[in-house]
């Protein structure tokens, strides 16, 4: 894997409303980032810029037992995805902080010669209430993806 990488993030989030209704949200973004392996741990770093101009520094850390994702910007969060476990995660906004429970049903990391594919299926709880079922696919590759 080269140091310069392309990071494609595809996400599907199904939100759960109090009345039982569901709201589906799909995203797909491509960013240029940096891949490094330090002391046996793999790191992918990239900047995200949203339509409203907000910028976030994102770090993905691949571990033997899961994935850690850190975002720093207007909103700051550190999320841990460990298959079969529920983790407590802090989501900090300018308006205050929220603790979230993340239950990771599936965490797959597949390494190929010039590509890493990460697939995570997870649920998010806030105040012990299920707020979304989500799936994220992150493809890290040396070559620019086809559009």
mmCIF file of C-alpha atoms in Angstrom:
data_model
loop_
_atom_site.group_PDB
_atom_site.id
_atom_site.type_symbol
_atom_site.label_atom_id
_atom_site.label_comp_id
_atom_site.label_asym_id
_atom_site.label_seq_id
_atom_site.Cartn_x
_atom_site.Cartn_y
_atom_site.Cartn_z
ATOM 1 C CA UNK A 1 0.000 0.000 0.000
ATOM 2 C CA UNK A 2 1.318 3.431 -0.919
ATOM 3 C CA UNK A 3 1.335 6.330 1.516
ATOM 4 C CA UNK A 4 -1.076 8.422 -0.609
ATOM 5 C CA UNK A 5 -4.476 6.714 -0.717
ATOM 6 C CA UNK A 6 -8.030 7.308 -1.861
ATOM 7 C CA UNK A 7 -10.660 6.749 0.812
ATOM 8 C CA UNK A 8 -14.196 5.950 -0.357
ATOM 9 C CA UNK A 9 -16.831 5.926 2.385
ATOM 10 C CA UNK A 10 -20.301 4.548 1.680
ATOM 11 C CA UNK A 11 -22.836 4.655 4.461
ATOM 12 C CA UNK A 12 -26.425 3.623 5.011
ATOM 13 C CA UNK A 13 -28.157 4.836 8.162
ATOM 14 C CA UNK A 14 -31.716 3.890 9.041
ATOM 15 C CA UNK A 15 -32.963 6.222 11.765
ATOM 16 C CA UNK A 16 -35.605 5.097 14.233
ATOM 17 C CA UNK A 17 -38.173 7.696 15.322
ATOM 18 C CA UNK A 18 -40.080 7.554 18.614
ATOM 19 C CA UNK A 19 -43.300 6.779 16.707
ATOM 20 C CA UNK A 20 -41.684 3.698 15.134
ATOM 21 C CA UNK A 21 -41.162 5.224 11.700
ATOM 22 C CA UNK A 22 -37.844 4.919 9.879
ATOM 23 C CA UNK A 23 -35.791 7.418 7.906
ATOM 24 C CA UNK A 24 -33.100 6.162 5.501
ATOM 25 C CA UNK A 25 -29.986 8.192 4.702
ATOM 26 C CA UNK A 26 -27.292 7.139 2.193
ATOM 27 C CA UNK A 27 -23.932 8.810 1.711
ATOM 28 C CA UNK A 28 -20.913 8.283 -0.517
ATOM 29 C CA UNK A 29 -17.785 10.424 -0.400
ATOM 30 C CA UNK A 30 -14.257 10.097 -1.755
ATOM 31 C CA UNK A 31 -11.277 11.754 -0.059
ATOM 32 C CA UNK A 32 -7.518 11.701 -0.562
ATOM 33 C CA UNK A 33 -5.613 10.631 2.519
ATOM 34 C CA UNK A 34 -2.474 9.134 3.979
ATOM 35 C CA UNK A 35 -1.879 5.499 4.953
ATOM 36 C CA UNK A 36 0.754 4.561 7.532
ATOM 37 C CA UNK A 37 1.656 1.453 9.464
ATOM 38 C CA UNK A 38 3.221 2.239 12.855
ATOM 39 C CA UNK A 39 4.186 -0.437 15.397
ATOM 40 C CA UNK A 40 1.931 -2.986 13.708
ATOM 41 C CA UNK A 41 -1.121 -0.696 13.726
ATOM 42 C CA UNK A 42 -2.538 0.732 10.498
ATOM 43 C CA UNK A 43 -3.697 4.340 10.286
ATOM 44 C CA UNK A 44 -5.629 6.146 7.574
ATOM 45 C CA UNK A 45 -5.813 9.940 7.914
ATOM 46 C CA UNK A 46 -7.834 12.325 5.747
ATOM 47 C CA UNK A 47 -9.752 15.582 5.826
ATOM 48 C CA UNK A 48 -13.496 15.742 5.237
ATOM 49 C CA UNK A 49 -15.224 18.894 3.991
ATOM 50 C CA UNK A 50 -19.017 19.040 4.122
ATOM 51 C CA UNK A 51 -21.390 21.051 1.928
ATOM 52 C CA UNK A 52 -21.842 23.660 4.662
ATOM 53 C CA UNK A 53 -18.058 24.250 4.789
ATOM 54 C CA UNK A 54 -17.410 22.338 8.025
ATOM 55 C CA UNK A 55 -14.030 20.591 8.023
ATOM 56 C CA UNK A 56 -13.076 17.504 9.992
ATOM 57 C CA UNK A 57 -9.786 15.689 10.469
ATOM 58 C CA UNK A 58 -10.505 11.959 10.430
ATOM 59 C CA UNK A 59 -8.279 9.135 11.630
ATOM 60 C CA UNK A 60 -9.122 5.454 11.184
ATOM 61 C CA UNK A 61 -7.074 3.009 13.238
ATOM 62 C CA UNK A 62 -7.209 -0.669 12.291
ATOM 63 C CA UNK A 63 -6.622 -3.118 15.131
ATOM 64 C CA UNK A 64 -6.659 -6.895 15.492
ATOM 65 C CA UNK A 65 -10.078 -6.807 17.162
ATOM 66 C CA UNK A 66 -11.751 -3.858 15.454
ATOM 67 C CA UNK A 67 -11.652 -0.298 14.182
ATOM 68 C CA UNK A 68 -11.366 3.058 15.925
ATOM 69 C CA UNK A 69 -12.577 6.222 14.216
ATOM 70 C CA UNK A 70 -11.725 9.707 15.460
ATOM 71 C CA UNK A 71 -13.144 12.936 13.998
ATOM 72 C CA UNK A 72 -12.056 16.382 15.093
ATOM 73 C CA UNK A 73 -13.749 19.562 13.969
ATOM 74 C CA UNK A 74 -17.001 21.343 14.768
ATOM 75 C CA UNK A 75 -18.121 17.979 16.111
ATOM 76 C CA UNK A 76 -15.551 15.760 17.845
ATOM 77 C CA UNK A 77 -15.998 12.064 18.399
ATOM 78 C CA UNK A 78 -14.040 8.902 19.083
ATOM 79 C CA UNK A 79 -15.880 5.711 18.154
ATOM 80 C CA UNK A 80 -14.785 2.129 18.703
ATOM 81 C CA UNK A 81 -16.189 -0.739 16.644
ATOM 82 C CA UNK A 82 -15.415 -4.147 18.148
ATOM 83 C CA UNK A 83 -17.397 -7.056 16.730
ATOM 84 C CA UNK A 84 -19.972 -8.443 19.161
ATOM 85 C CA UNK A 85 -19.418 -5.702 21.747
ATOM 86 C CA UNK A 86 -21.171 -2.529 22.826
ATOM 87 C CA UNK A 87 -18.863 0.419 23.378
ATOM 88 C CA UNK A 88 -19.593 3.793 24.979
ATOM 89 C CA UNK A 89 -18.574 6.726 22.846
ATOM 90 C CA UNK A 90 -18.606 10.468 23.379
ATOM 91 C CA UNK A 91 -20.006 12.777 20.677
ATOM 92 C CA UNK A 92 -19.101 16.415 21.382
ATOM 93 C CA UNK A 93 -20.907 19.292 19.662
ATOM 94 C CA UNK A 94 -20.816 23.062 20.209
ATOM 95 C CA UNK A 95 -24.128 22.610 22.086
ATOM 96 C CA UNK A 96 -22.954 19.926 24.489
ATOM 97 C CA UNK A 97 -21.851 16.310 24.685
ATOM 98 C CA UNK A 98 -23.827 13.119 24.158
ATOM 99 C CA UNK A 99 -22.838 9.610 25.175
ATOM 100 C CA UNK A 100 -23.707 6.981 22.597
ATOM 101 C CA UNK A 101 -23.730 3.232 22.828
ATOM 102 C CA UNK A 102 -22.472 1.529 19.677
ATOM 103 C CA UNK A 103 -23.109 -2.182 19.224
ATOM 104 C CA UNK A 104 -21.046 -3.626 16.373
ATOM 105 C CA UNK A 105 -22.722 -6.694 14.908
ATOM 106 C CA UNK A 106 -20.072 -7.144 12.198
ATOM 107 C CA UNK A 107 -16.569 -5.766 11.648
ATOM 108 C CA UNK A 108 -14.734 -7.081 8.570
ATOM 109 C CA UNK A 109 -11.300 -5.922 7.433
ATOM 110 C CA UNK A 110 -10.044 -7.414 4.164
ATOM 111 C CA UNK A 111 -6.506 -6.670 2.942
ATOM 112 C CA UNK A 112 -5.597 -6.959 -0.717
ATOM 113 C CA UNK A 113 -2.366 -5.927 -2.458
ATOM 114 C CA UNK A 114 -3.222 -2.246 -2.922
ATOM 115 C CA UNK A 115 -6.568 -2.065 -1.175
ATOM 116 C CA UNK A 116 -8.188 -2.406 2.244
ATOM 117 C CA UNK A 117 -11.948 -2.929 2.535
ATOM 118 C CA UNK A 118 -13.596 -2.253 5.900
ATOM 119 C CA UNK A 119 -17.265 -3.173 6.430
ATOM 120 C CA UNK A 120 -19.003 -2.383 9.723
ATOM 121 C CA UNK A 121 -22.632 -3.106 10.655
ATOM 122 C CA UNK A 122 -23.652 -1.374 13.877
ATOM 123 C CA UNK A 123 -26.486 0.068 15.964
ATOM 124 C CA UNK A 124 -26.438 3.394 17.806
ATOM 125 C CA UNK A 125 -28.247 4.032 21.092
ATOM 126 C CA UNK A 126 -28.669 7.380 22.821
ATOM 127 C CA UNK A 127 -30.073 7.321 26.355
ATOM 128 C CA UNK A 128 -30.611 3.558 25.927
ATOM 129 C CA UNK A 129 -32.925 4.178 22.959
ATOM 130 C CA UNK A 130 -32.107 2.739 19.542
ATOM 131 C CA UNK A 131 -31.709 5.679 17.141
ATOM 132 C CA UNK A 132 -30.198 4.013 14.053
ATOM 133 C CA UNK A 133 -29.073 0.831 12.361
ATOM 134 C CA UNK A 134 -26.087 1.535 10.155
ATOM 135 C CA UNK A 135 -23.663 0.019 7.692
ATOM 136 C CA UNK A 136 -20.472 1.682 6.541
ATOM 137 C CA UNK A 137 -18.097 0.471 3.841
ATOM 138 C CA UNK A 138 -14.689 2.099 3.685
ATOM 139 C CA UNK A 139 -12.421 1.310 0.751
ATOM 140 C CA UNK A 140 -8.803 2.480 1.039
ATOM 141 C CA UNK A 141 -6.823 2.074 -2.161
ATOM 142 C CA UNK A 142 -3.652 3.275 -3.862
ATOM 143 C CA UNK A 143 -5.317 3.947 -7.216
ATOM 144 C CA UNK A 144 -8.020 6.545 -7.814
ATOM 145 C CA UNK A 145 -11.459 4.876 -7.846
ATOM 146 C CA UNK A 146 -13.505 4.808 -11.014
ATOM 147 C CA UNK A 147 -16.397 7.234 -10.947
#
